[in-house]
């Protein structure tokens, strides 16, 4: 049990928005990041929010919701699946109008990620 508390503490202290599964932008710069076992709300400046949404790793699936393409495991029907061996599965629904574009972007993003590792 002790490890769980330490891990959660590390997530909040060492938080990296680029490792989240998806995020939603709220009013007055409030952004809610959703990851493998957490949801973190942070207030960001307009410049920080702009930098985040312009990053090619994130794709806008609705007015205020952005999915991290590098974290997507698969897409079934209208649902994006994020898998983590330790924490299980997290999902989010995607509107049909964005589904095909999202499917096209996933392989290209994975290619960029693996190209950087090799």
mmCIF file of C-alpha atoms in Angstrom:
data_model
loop_
_atom_site.group_PDB
_atom_site.id
_atom_site.type_symbol
_atom_site.label_atom_id
_atom_site.label_comp_id
_atom_site.label_asym_id
_atom_site.label_seq_id
_atom_site.Cartn_x
_atom_site.Cartn_y
_atom_site.Cartn_z
ATOM 1 C CA UNK A 1 0.000 0.000 0.000
ATOM 2 C CA UNK A 2 2.843 2.384 0.680
ATOM 3 C CA UNK A 3 3.980 2.357 -2.953
ATOM 4 C CA UNK A 4 0.625 3.636 -4.209
ATOM 5 C CA UNK A 5 0.841 6.765 -2.075
ATOM 6 C CA UNK A 6 4.380 7.463 -3.196
ATOM 7 C CA UNK A 7 3.468 6.943 -6.847
ATOM 8 C CA UNK A 8 0.544 9.375 -6.671
ATOM 9 C CA UNK A 9 2.754 11.941 -4.987
ATOM 10 C CA UNK A 10 5.274 11.562 -7.826
ATOM 11 C CA UNK A 11 2.560 12.051 -10.463
ATOM 12 C CA UNK A 12 1.514 15.377 -8.977
ATOM 13 C CA UNK A 13 5.015 16.643 -8.255
ATOM 14 C CA UNK A 14 6.556 15.523 -11.551
ATOM 15 C CA UNK A 15 3.484 16.206 -13.681
ATOM 16 C CA UNK A 16 4.127 16.356 -17.429
ATOM 17 C CA UNK A 17 1.100 17.366 -19.553
ATOM 18 C CA UNK A 18 2.601 15.630 -22.603
ATOM 19 C CA UNK A 19 2.249 12.238 -20.896
ATOM 20 C CA UNK A 20 -1.504 12.577 -20.298
ATOM 21 C CA UNK A 21 -4.099 10.673 -22.305
ATOM 22 C CA UNK A 22 -6.300 13.688 -22.987
ATOM 23 C CA UNK A 23 -7.169 17.087 -21.581
ATOM 24 C CA UNK A 24 -10.183 19.365 -21.486
ATOM 25 C CA UNK A 25 -10.065 23.141 -21.444
ATOM 26 C CA UNK A 26 -12.483 24.906 -19.132
ATOM 27 C CA UNK A 27 -13.261 28.514 -18.344
ATOM 28 C CA UNK A 28 -10.656 31.043 -17.227
ATOM 29 C CA UNK A 29 -7.626 28.953 -18.212
ATOM 30 C CA UNK A 30 -8.551 25.909 -16.150
ATOM 31 C CA UNK A 31 -7.325 22.727 -17.864
ATOM 32 C CA UNK A 32 -8.150 19.219 -16.637
ATOM 33 C CA UNK A 33 -5.564 16.598 -17.598
ATOM 34 C CA UNK A 34 -6.570 12.922 -17.579
ATOM 35 C CA UNK A 35 -3.890 10.248 -17.344
ATOM 36 C CA UNK A 36 -3.534 6.593 -16.520
ATOM 37 C CA UNK A 37 -4.658 6.910 -12.880
ATOM 38 C CA UNK A 38 -5.225 10.591 -12.278
ATOM 39 C CA UNK A 39 -7.076 13.737 -13.212
ATOM 40 C CA UNK A 40 -5.236 16.966 -12.509
ATOM 41 C CA UNK A 41 -6.683 20.452 -12.838
ATOM 42 C CA UNK A 42 -4.302 23.323 -13.466
ATOM 43 C CA UNK A 43 -4.756 26.955 -14.300
ATOM 44 C CA UNK A 44 -2.669 27.820 -17.372
ATOM 45 C CA UNK A 45 -1.924 31.149 -18.992
ATOM 46 C CA UNK A 46 -3.233 31.832 -22.495
ATOM 47 C CA UNK A 47 0.296 31.358 -23.839
ATOM 48 C CA UNK A 48 0.717 27.980 -22.124
ATOM 49 C CA UNK A 49 -2.671 26.774 -23.373
ATOM 50 C CA UNK A 50 -1.898 27.942 -26.900
ATOM 51 C CA UNK A 51 1.442 26.119 -26.866
ATOM 52 C CA UNK A 52 -0.232 22.943 -25.646
ATOM 53 C CA UNK A 53 -3.048 22.874 -28.209
ATOM 54 C CA UNK A 54 -0.697 23.684 -31.085
ATOM 55 C CA UNK A 55 1.532 20.689 -30.279
ATOM 56 C CA UNK A 56 1.183 18.010 -33.016
ATOM 57 C CA UNK A 57 0.875 15.258 -30.380
ATOM 58 C CA UNK A 58 -2.601 16.535 -29.499
ATOM 59 C CA UNK A 59 -5.651 16.308 -31.744
ATOM 60 C CA UNK A 60 -8.858 18.196 -31.061
ATOM 61 C CA UNK A 61 -11.833 15.825 -30.898
ATOM 62 C CA UNK A 62 -14.388 18.347 -29.669
ATOM 63 C CA UNK A 63 -14.635 22.028 -28.835
ATOM 64 C CA UNK A 64 -12.612 21.794 -25.649
ATOM 65 C CA UNK A 65 -11.120 18.265 -25.630
ATOM 66 C CA UNK A 66 -7.747 17.188 -27.024
ATOM 67 C CA UNK A 67 -6.421 13.603 -27.290
ATOM 68 C CA UNK A 68 -2.744 12.702 -27.004
ATOM 69 C CA UNK A 69 -2.087 10.737 -30.208
ATOM 70 C CA UNK A 70 1.051 9.108 -28.804
ATOM 71 C CA UNK A 71 -0.944 7.499 -25.974
ATOM 72 C CA UNK A 72 -3.791 5.972 -28.030
ATOM 73 C CA UNK A 73 -3.787 2.159 -27.979
ATOM 74 C CA UNK A 74 -6.668 1.557 -30.374
ATOM 75 C CA UNK A 75 -9.920 2.922 -31.721
ATOM 76 C CA UNK A 76 -13.082 0.814 -31.602
ATOM 77 C CA UNK A 77 -16.334 2.150 -32.991
ATOM 78 C CA UNK A 78 -16.424 5.756 -31.706
ATOM 79 C CA UNK A 79 -14.236 5.132 -28.677
ATOM 80 C CA UNK A 80 -10.534 5.840 -28.194
ATOM 81 C CA UNK A 81 -8.816 3.364 -25.867
ATOM 82 C CA UNK A 82 -5.777 4.113 -23.739
ATOM 83 C CA UNK A 83 -4.135 1.010 -22.220
ATOM 84 C CA UNK A 84 -1.690 0.705 -19.391
ATOM 85 C CA UNK A 85 -0.601 -2.747 -18.216
ATOM 86 C CA UNK A 86 -0.571 -1.681 -14.599
ATOM 87 C CA UNK A 87 -3.591 0.642 -14.378
ATOM 88 C CA UNK A 88 -5.927 -0.855 -16.960
ATOM 89 C CA UNK A 89 -7.966 0.868 -19.639
ATOM 90 C CA UNK A 90 -9.307 4.395 -19.947
ATOM 91 C CA UNK A 91 -11.624 5.428 -22.781
ATOM 92 C CA UNK A 92 -13.149 8.530 -24.314
ATOM 93 C CA UNK A 93 -15.839 8.862 -26.990
ATOM 94 C CA UNK A 94 -15.020 10.619 -30.245
ATOM 95 C CA UNK A 95 -17.578 12.328 -32.491
ATOM 96 C CA UNK A 96 -17.919 10.563 -35.856
ATOM 97 C CA UNK A 97 -16.911 13.639 -37.807
ATOM 98 C CA UNK A 98 -13.416 13.477 -36.238
ATOM 99 C CA UNK A 99 -13.007 9.718 -36.233
ATOM 100 C CA UNK A 100 -11.532 9.180 -39.705
ATOM 101 C CA UNK A 101 -8.995 11.981 -39.351
ATOM 102 C CA UNK A 102 -7.981 10.606 -35.960
ATOM 103 C CA UNK A 103 -7.491 7.129 -37.435
ATOM 104 C CA UNK A 104 -5.252 8.580 -40.157
ATOM 105 C CA UNK A 105 -3.144 10.500 -37.648
ATOM 106 C CA UNK A 106 -2.464 7.607 -35.263
ATOM 107 C CA UNK A 107 -0.085 5.593 -37.511
ATOM 108 C CA UNK A 108 1.832 8.714 -38.550
ATOM 109 C CA UNK A 109 2.346 9.751 -34.934
ATOM 110 C CA UNK A 110 3.542 6.270 -33.929
ATOM 111 C CA UNK A 111 6.018 6.362 -36.805
ATOM 112 C CA UNK A 112 7.417 9.672 -35.558
ATOM 113 C CA UNK A 113 7.709 8.386 -32.012
ATOM 114 C CA UNK A 114 9.531 5.182 -32.964
ATOM 115 C CA UNK A 115 11.743 7.065 -35.405
ATOM 116 C CA UNK A 116 12.919 9.269 -32.548
ATOM 117 C CA UNK A 117 13.700 6.277 -30.330
ATOM 118 C CA UNK A 118 15.799 4.359 -32.878
#
